Amino acid sequence: MPGSITSSLLRRKLFEPLIFRLNGSPLLRYWRELEQTQFLPEEELKNRQWQRLERMLCHVWENNSFYRERFEKAGITPESVRSPEDLHVIPLLTKEDIRKNTLRMISRDFDTAELQHYKTGGSTGKPLDVYLTEKCSELRNACARRHDRWTGWEVGEPVGAVWGNPELPKDIKGKLKNWLLNPLIYLDTMNVTEHAVKTFAAEWERAKPSLLYGHAHSLYILAEYVNKLGIKEIKPRGILSTSMMLLPNERKFIESVFGVKVTDRYGCEELSLIASECEKHEGLHLNIEHLYIEFLKEDNTPAKPGEQGKIVITDLMNYAMPFIRYQVEDMGIPSERKCSCGRGLPLMEQVTGRVADYLIRRDGSRVAGVSLIENTLTKFSGIAQLQIVQETMDQIVLLVVPALDYSRGTQYELSEYFIKLLGNGVNVTIKLVDCIKPEKSGKYRFSICRVQ
């Protein structure tokens, strides 16, 4: 352990500052500033947020033909947006808008050849192309680092990641950089077996990570193996759950196995970190220093604190490819509570699910799939895991991983529950499976709606 502490200190105090200085990276400066600003009063942070929003609106008006056209059609100019109410005149940006206008969304004062470019994972089968500047990328990395430290992890300490398709260093240079800056060990979620978990535990014993990081359900699966196999080597100081909904029953089990609180985080590939729990676990702090975040009801009016709404976000940092009033297709609940940690970053209560994961009734009303999963697992015995697939308005397929006490009675009650919930005439097919398989990205989806 002393050797591990010494290595972490060397990374934090010597290797990282030296390498970043040689590379000209501003990440350390951005990060140190964010460590200070998180404790500013909420009113001051919101004033800064609004000033950044005004600058972004002026920039796209002058330099972005896509948004100039949208503003003109809406009959507005940057000068006419003086309050959050004025902002509602700007049309919402959808994923389909982005796909159809990707290159038009690039501001004219940027050259795509000089921008960072990547494709989102595209869980719906339709990825997005995203462009951003190096500055924007480093700001996002600095913000993620600040929030990583809320788990108890410290800069320079190794991380154990439970992730799909991990990009492992292959050459000596890559492996050296990994050790000098951000040592990582991986458990590939595409291949979780007893042997893989035992190997991960042995690597953990060697590297001694302080943070366990991964998809929410992947962490749960690891916890099941650790509990079953009696593994003692994996002893994180913090656990970070991200990339998908963290179900209350899974959180409770993960925490009971590892004896550590789980820190839940919410974000998306297009915008990076949106909100995160801190060490107090009293809600998720909104990243208002980089984003302007709205919660809207079905009629696009603001949701009140405690009221569910669709999440709409304006990126305040990506001037190259601005995302203004972007509908991320997630639902969440804003909060007016204050966290006891003393940070000025406001809270949201929780993310309640992806729009694509809501089941649709015949009358057009929607039901949150993740809530159904949570209710079903607590209501019925005999179910270890469950995935809901709505093929058509009248066809539901339930993939069930049975527990030891699964019975014909469980199957009947489960079927009747979904028929009652979604209406008579719905055909429920139950299929028993050994496991719920992850998507190609390594993530898991518990509720899939294929109704157009």
PDB file of N, CA, C and O in Angstrom, residues 286-332:
ATOM      1  N   LEU A 286     -26.344  20.016 -10.587  1.00  0.00           N
ATOM      2  CA  LEU A 286     -26.364  20.347 -12.011  1.00  0.00           C
ATOM      3  C   LEU A 286     -25.098  21.103 -12.403  1.00  0.00           C
ATOM      4  O   LEU A 286     -24.653  22.017 -11.697  1.00  0.00           O
ATOM      5  N   ASN A 287     -24.541  20.766 -13.559  1.00  0.00           N
ATOM      6  CA  ASN A 287     -23.322  21.398 -14.059  1.00  0.00           C
ATOM      7  C   ASN A 287     -23.682  22.708 -14.765  1.00  0.00           C
ATOM      8  O   ASN A 287     -23.573  22.832 -15.981  1.00  0.00           O
ATOM      9  N   ILE A 288     -24.113  23.703 -13.980  1.00  0.00           N
ATOM     10  CA  ILE A 288     -24.568  24.956 -14.592  1.00  0.00           C
ATOM     11  C   ILE A 288     -23.411  25.850 -15.024  1.00  0.00           C
ATOM     12  O   ILE A 288     -23.635  26.875 -15.667  1.00  0.00           O
ATOM     13  N   GLU A 289     -22.177  25.485 -14.695  1.00  0.00           N
ATOM     14  CA  GLU A 289     -21.045  26.282 -15.161  1.00  0.00           C
ATOM     15  C   GLU A 289     -20.760  26.046 -16.639  1.00  0.00           C
ATOM     16  O   GLU A 289     -20.201  26.912 -17.308  1.00  0.00           O
ATOM     17  N   HIS A 290     -21.150  24.895 -17.146  1.00  0.00           N
ATOM     18  CA  HIS A 290     -20.923  24.581 -18.559  1.00  0.00           C
ATOM     19  C   HIS A 290     -22.212  24.449 -19.365  1.00  0.00           C
ATOM     20  O   HIS A 290     -22.171  24.450 -20.595  1.00  0.00           O
ATOM     21  N   LEU A 291     -23.348  24.314 -18.682  1.00  0.00           N
ATOM     22  CA  LEU A 291     -24.604  24.024 -19.365  1.00  0.00           C
ATOM     23  C   LEU A 291     -25.740  24.876 -18.812  1.00  0.00           C
ATOM     24  O   LEU A 291     -25.750  25.224 -17.625  1.00  0.00           O
ATOM     25  N   TYR A 292     -26.712  25.191 -19.679  1.00  0.00           N
ATOM     26  CA  TYR A 292     -27.971  25.790 -19.241  1.00  0.00           C
ATOM     27  C   TYR A 292     -29.020  24.689 -19.360  1.00  0.00           C
ATOM     28  O   TYR A 292     -29.250  24.163 -20.453  1.00  0.00           O
ATOM     29  N   ILE A 293     -29.646  24.331 -18.238  1.00  0.00           N
ATOM     30  CA  ILE A 293     -30.480  23.124 -18.177  1.00  0.00           C
ATOM     31  C   ILE A 293     -31.919  23.497 -17.867  1.00  0.00           C
ATOM     32  O   ILE A 293     -32.198  24.206 -16.896  1.00  0.00           O
ATOM     33  N   GLU A 294     -32.841  23.011 -18.717  1.00  0.00           N
ATOM     34  CA  GLU A 294     -34.269  23.237 -18.528  1.00  0.00           C
ATOM     35  C   GLU A 294     -34.991  21.904 -18.317  1.00  0.00           C
ATOM     36  O   GLU A 294     -34.552  20.872 -18.834  1.00  0.00           O
ATOM     37  N   PHE A 295     -36.097  21.952 -17.591  1.00  0.00           N
ATOM     38  CA  PHE A 295     -36.992  20.811 -17.430  1.00  0.00           C
ATOM     39  C   PHE A 295     -38.369  21.256 -17.926  1.00  0.00           C
ATOM     40  O   PHE A 295     -38.959  22.184 -17.361  1.00  0.00           O
ATOM     41  N   LEU A 296     -38.856  20.617 -18.980  1.00  0.00           N
ATOM     42  CA  LEU A 296     -40.091  21.060 -19.627  1.00  0.00           C
ATOM     43  C   LEU A 296     -41.164  19.982 -19.582  1.00  0.00           C
ATOM     44  O   LEU A 296     -40.891  18.794 -19.791  1.00  0.00           O
ATOM     45  N   LYS A 297     -42.400  20.412 -19.348  1.00  0.00           N
ATOM     46  CA  LYS A 297     -43.539  19.503 -19.391  1.00  0.00           C
ATOM     47  C   LYS A 297     -43.889  19.196 -20.845  1.00  0.00           C
ATOM     48  O   LYS A 297     -43.269  19.710 -21.778  1.00  0.00           O
ATOM     49  N   GLU A 298     -44.908  18.375 -21.050  1.00  0.00           N
ATOM     50  CA  GLU A 298     -45.286  17.960 -22.399  1.00  0.00           C
ATOM     51  C   GLU A 298     -45.659  19.143 -23.279  1.00  0.00           C
ATOM     52  O   GLU A 298     -45.454  19.131 -24.492  1.00  0.00           O
ATOM     53  N   ASP A 299     -46.224  20.200 -22.688  1.00  0.00           N
ATOM     54  CA  ASP A 299     -46.601  21.384 -23.468  1.00  0.00           C
ATOM     55  C   ASP A 299     -45.455  22.383 -23.601  1.00  0.00           C
ATOM     56  O   ASP A 299     -45.651  23.522 -24.031  1.00  0.00           O
ATOM     57  N   ASN A 300     -44.250  21.955 -23.202  1.00  0.00           N
ATOM     58  CA  ASN A 300     -43.025  22.755 -23.293  1.00  0.00           C
ATOM     59  C   ASN A 300     -42.993  23.951 -22.347  1.00  0.00           C
ATOM     60  O   ASN A 300     -42.171  24.863 -22.521  1.00  0.00           O
ATOM     61  N   THR A 301     -43.852  23.956 -21.350  1.00  0.00           N
ATOM     62  CA  THR A 301     -43.751  24.951 -20.286  1.00  0.00           C
ATOM     63  C   THR A 301     -42.868  24.383 -19.180  1.00  0.00           C
ATOM     64  O   THR A 301     -42.732  23.165 -19.043  1.00  0.00           O
ATOM     65  N   PRO A 302     -42.245  25.262 -18.378  1.00  0.00           N
ATOM     66  CA  PRO A 302     -41.301  24.780 -17.358  1.00  0.00           C
ATOM     67  C   PRO A 302     -41.959  23.879 -16.316  1.00  0.00           C
ATOM     68  O   PRO A 302     -43.062  24.158 -15.835  1.00  0.00           O
ATOM     69  N   ALA A 303     -41.277  22.790 -15.993  1.00  0.00           N
ATOM     70  CA  ALA A 303     -41.724  21.923 -14.900  1.00  0.00           C
ATOM     71  C   ALA A 303     -41.349  22.578 -13.580  1.00  0.00           C
ATOM     72  O   ALA A 303     -40.293  23.211 -13.460  1.00  0.00           O
ATOM     73  N   LYS A 304     -42.195  22.434 -12.593  1.00  0.00           N
ATOM     74  CA  LYS A 304     -41.927  22.986 -11.276  1.00  0.00           C
ATOM     75  C   LYS A 304     -41.027  22.035 -10.488  1.00  0.00           C
ATOM     76  O   LYS A 304     -40.919  20.852 -10.828  1.00  0.00           O
ATOM     77  N   PRO A 305     -40.378  22.521  -9.430  1.00  0.00           N
ATOM     78  CA  PRO A 305     -39.592  21.620  -8.581  1.00  0.00           C
ATOM     79  C   PRO A 305     -40.440  20.457  -8.105  1.00  0.00           C
ATOM     80  O   PRO A 305     -41.568  20.632  -7.651  1.00  0.00           O
ATOM     81  N   GLY A 306     -39.890  19.250  -8.246  1.00  0.00           N
ATOM     82  CA  GLY A 306     -40.611  18.045  -7.864  1.00  0.00           C
ATOM     83  C   GLY A 306     -41.502  17.494  -8.949  1.00  0.00           C
ATOM     84  O   GLY A 306     -42.103  16.427  -8.780  1.00  0.00           O
ATOM     85  N   GLU A 307     -41.555  18.182 -10.086  1.00  0.00           N
ATOM     86  CA  GLU A 307     -42.421  17.776 -11.196  1.00  0.00           C
ATOM     87  C   GLU A 307     -41.564  17.236 -12.342  1.00  0.00           C
ATOM     88  O   GLU A 307     -40.568  17.851 -12.715  1.00  0.00           O
ATOM     89  N   GLN A 308     -41.946  16.104 -12.910  1.00  0.00           N
ATOM     90  CA  GLN A 308     -41.158  15.505 -13.980  1.00  0.00           C
ATOM     91  C   GLN A 308     -41.234  16.324 -15.258  1.00  0.00           C
ATOM     92  O   GLN A 308     -42.282  16.866 -15.608  1.00  0.00           O
ATOM     93  N   GLY A 309     -40.109  16.413 -15.948  1.00  0.00           N
ATOM     94  CA  GLY A 309     -40.073  17.115 -17.222  1.00  0.00           C
ATOM     95  C   GLY A 309     -38.998  16.556 -18.131  1.00  0.00           C
ATOM     96  O   GLY A 309     -38.078  15.879 -17.673  1.00  0.00           O
ATOM     97  N   LYS A 310     -39.123  16.829 -19.428  1.00  0.00           N
ATOM     98  CA  LYS A 310     -38.069  16.413 -20.356  1.00  0.00           C
ATOM     99  C   LYS A 310     -36.892  17.369 -20.205  1.00  0.00           C
ATOM    100  O   LYS A 310     -37.063  18.568 -19.968  1.00  0.00           O
ATOM    101  N   ILE A 311     -35.700  16.821 -20.310  1.00  0.00           N
ATOM    102  CA  ILE A 311     -34.483  17.589 -20.076  1.00  0.00           C
ATOM    103  C   ILE A 311     -34.015  18.227 -21.380  1.00  0.00           C
ATOM    104  O   ILE A 311     -33.835  17.552 -22.390  1.00  0.00           O
ATOM    105  N   VAL A 312     -33.850  19.549 -21.350  1.00  0.00           N
ATOM    106  CA  VAL A 312     -33.423  20.329 -22.521  1.00  0.00           C
ATOM    107  C   VAL A 312     -32.190  21.128 -22.123  1.00  0.00           C
ATOM    108  O   VAL A 312     -32.184  21.816 -21.097  1.00  0.00           O
ATOM    109  N   ILE A 313     -31.140  21.052 -22.936  1.00  0.00           N
ATOM    110  CA  ILE A 313     -29.846  21.613 -22.520  1.00  0.00           C
ATOM    111  C   ILE A 313     -29.226  22.479 -23.613  1.00  0.00           C
ATOM    112  O   ILE A 313     -29.243  22.130 -24.799  1.00  0.00           O
ATOM    113  N   THR A 314     -28.662  23.608 -23.188  1.00  0.00           N
ATOM    114  CA  THR A 314     -27.849  24.453 -24.056  1.00  0.00           C
ATOM    115  C   THR A 314     -26.399  24.360 -23.583  1.00  0.00           C
ATOM    116  O   THR A 314     -26.104  24.631 -22.412  1.00  0.00           O
ATOM    117  N   ASP A 315     -25.510  23.947 -24.484  1.00  0.00           N
ATOM    118  CA  ASP A 315     -24.090  23.849 -24.161  1.00  0.00           C
ATOM    119  C   ASP A 315     -23.480  25.244 -24.225  1.00  0.00           C
ATOM    120  O   ASP A 315     -23.541  25.911 -25.265  1.00  0.00           O
ATOM    121  N   LEU A 316     -22.876  25.689 -23.143  1.00  0.00           N
ATOM    122  CA  LEU A 316     -22.318  27.039 -23.074  1.00  0.00           C
ATOM    123  C   LEU A 316     -20.850  27.100 -23.478  1.00  0.00           C
ATOM    124  O   LEU A 316     -20.265  28.184 -23.505  1.00  0.00           O
ATOM    125  N   MET A 317     -20.251  25.951 -23.822  1.00  0.00           N
ATOM    126  CA  MET A 317     -18.816  25.899 -24.084  1.00  0.00           C
ATOM    127  C   MET A 317     -18.453  25.484 -25.508  1.00  0.00           C
ATOM    128  O   MET A 317     -17.358  25.789 -25.974  1.00  0.00           O
ATOM    129  N   ASN A 318     -19.321  24.778 -26.196  1.00  0.00           N
ATOM    130  CA  ASN A 318     -18.986  24.274 -27.526  1.00  0.00           C
ATOM    131  C   ASN A 318     -19.391  25.286 -28.594  1.00  0.00           C
ATOM    132  O   ASN A 318     -20.472  25.210 -29.188  1.00  0.00           O
ATOM    133  N   TYR A 319     -18.514  26.248 -28.860  1.00  0.00           N
ATOM    134  CA  TYR A 319     -18.785  27.277 -29.865  1.00  0.00           C
ATOM    135  C   TYR A 319     -18.661  26.733 -31.280  1.00  0.00           C
ATOM    136  O   TYR A 319     -19.231  27.279 -32.218  1.00  0.00           O
ATOM    137  N   ALA A 320     -17.899  25.644 -31.449  1.00  0.00           N
ATOM    138  CA  ALA A 320     -17.680  25.097 -32.799  1.00  0.00           C
ATOM    139  C   ALA A 320     -18.952  24.489 -33.373  1.00  0.00           C
ATOM    140  O   ALA A 320     -19.314  24.730 -34.521  1.00  0.00           O
ATOM    141  N   MET A 321     -19.645  23.681 -32.569  1.00  0.00           N
ATOM    142  CA  MET A 321     -20.901  23.064 -32.984  1.00  0.00           C
ATOM    143  C   MET A 321     -21.897  23.254 -31.843  1.00  0.00           C
ATOM    144  O   MET A 321     -22.094  22.360 -31.019  1.00  0.00           O
ATOM    145  N   PRO A 322     -22.504  24.417 -31.775  1.00  0.00           N
ATOM    146  CA  PRO A 322     -23.375  24.723 -30.640  1.00  0.00           C
ATOM    147  C   PRO A 322     -24.604  23.813 -30.566  1.00  0.00           C
ATOM    148  O   PRO A 322     -25.182  23.442 -31.587  1.00  0.00           O
ATOM    149  N   PHE A 323     -24.965  23.448 -29.359  1.00  0.00           N
ATOM    150  CA  PHE A 323     -26.211  22.726 -29.080  1.00  0.00           C
ATOM    151  C   PHE A 323     -27.079  23.672 -28.242  1.00  0.00           C
ATOM    152  O   PHE A 323     -26.820  23.860 -27.054  1.00  0.00           O
ATOM    153  N   ILE A 324     -28.079  24.256 -28.865  1.00  0.00           N
ATOM    154  CA  ILE A 324     -28.922  25.230 -28.184  1.00  0.00           C
ATOM    155  C   ILE A 324     -30.330  24.683 -28.026  1.00  0.00           C
ATOM    156  O   ILE A 324     -30.993  24.347 -29.002  1.00  0.00           O
ATOM    157  N   ARG A 325     -30.749  24.545 -26.782  1.00  0.00           N
ATOM    158  CA  ARG A 325     -32.049  23.975 -26.410  1.00  0.00           C
ATOM    159  C   ARG A 325     -32.200  22.569 -27.006  1.00  0.00           C
ATOM    160  O   ARG A 325     -33.173  22.239 -27.668  1.00  0.00           O
ATOM    161  N   TYR A 326     -31.203  21.745 -26.704  1.00  0.00           N
ATOM    162  CA  TYR A 326     -31.124  20.385 -27.224  1.00  0.00           C
ATOM    163  C   TYR A 326     -31.953  19.448 -26.359  1.00  0.00           C
ATOM    164  O   TYR A 326     -31.744  19.344 -25.152  1.00  0.00           O
ATOM    165  N   GLN A 327     -32.871  18.739 -26.983  1.00  0.00           N
ATOM    166  CA  GLN A 327     -33.724  17.783 -26.293  1.00  0.00           C
ATOM    167  C   GLN A 327     -32.980  16.455 -26.233  1.00  0.00           C
ATOM    168  O   GLN A 327     -32.912  15.717 -27.213  1.00  0.00           O
ATOM    169  N   VAL A 328     -32.430  16.136 -25.060  1.00  0.00           N
ATOM    170  CA  VAL A 328     -31.563  14.961 -24.949  1.00  0.00           C
ATOM    171  C   VAL A 328     -32.339  13.648 -24.904  1.00  0.00           C
ATOM    172  O   VAL A 328     -31.752  12.575 -24.915  1.00  0.00           O
ATOM    173  N   GLU A 329     -33.671  13.745 -24.833  1.00  0.00           N
ATOM    174  CA  GLU A 329     -34.565  12.582 -24.816  1.00  0.00           C
ATOM    175  C   GLU A 329     -34.481  11.803 -23.509  1.00  0.00           C
ATOM    176  O   GLU A 329     -34.636  10.583 -23.475  1.00  0.00           O
ATOM    177  N   ASP A 330     -34.223  12.540 -22.429  1.00  0.00           N
ATOM    178  CA  ASP A 330     -34.287  11.983 -21.083  1.00  0.00           C
ATOM    179  C   ASP A 330     -35.309  12.781 -20.284  1.00  0.00           C
ATOM    180  O   ASP A 330     -35.624  13.932 -20.615  1.00  0.00           O
ATOM    181  N   MET A 331     -35.802  12.164 -19.214  1.00  0.00           N
ATOM    182  CA  MET A 331     -36.747  12.821 -18.317  1.00  0.00           C
ATOM    183  C   MET A 331     -36.123  12.933 -16.938  1.00  0.00           C
ATOM    184  O   MET A 331     -35.384  12.051 -16.497  1.00  0.00           O
ATOM    185  N   GLY A 332     -36.438  14.039 -16.241  1.00  0.00           N
ATOM    186  CA  GLY A 332     -35.875  14.220 -14.913  1.00  0.00           C
ATOM    187  C   GLY A 332     -36.741  15.130 -14.064  1.00  0.00           C
ATOM    188  O   GLY A 332     -37.714  15.720 -14.549  1.00  0.00           O
TER     189      GLY A 332
END
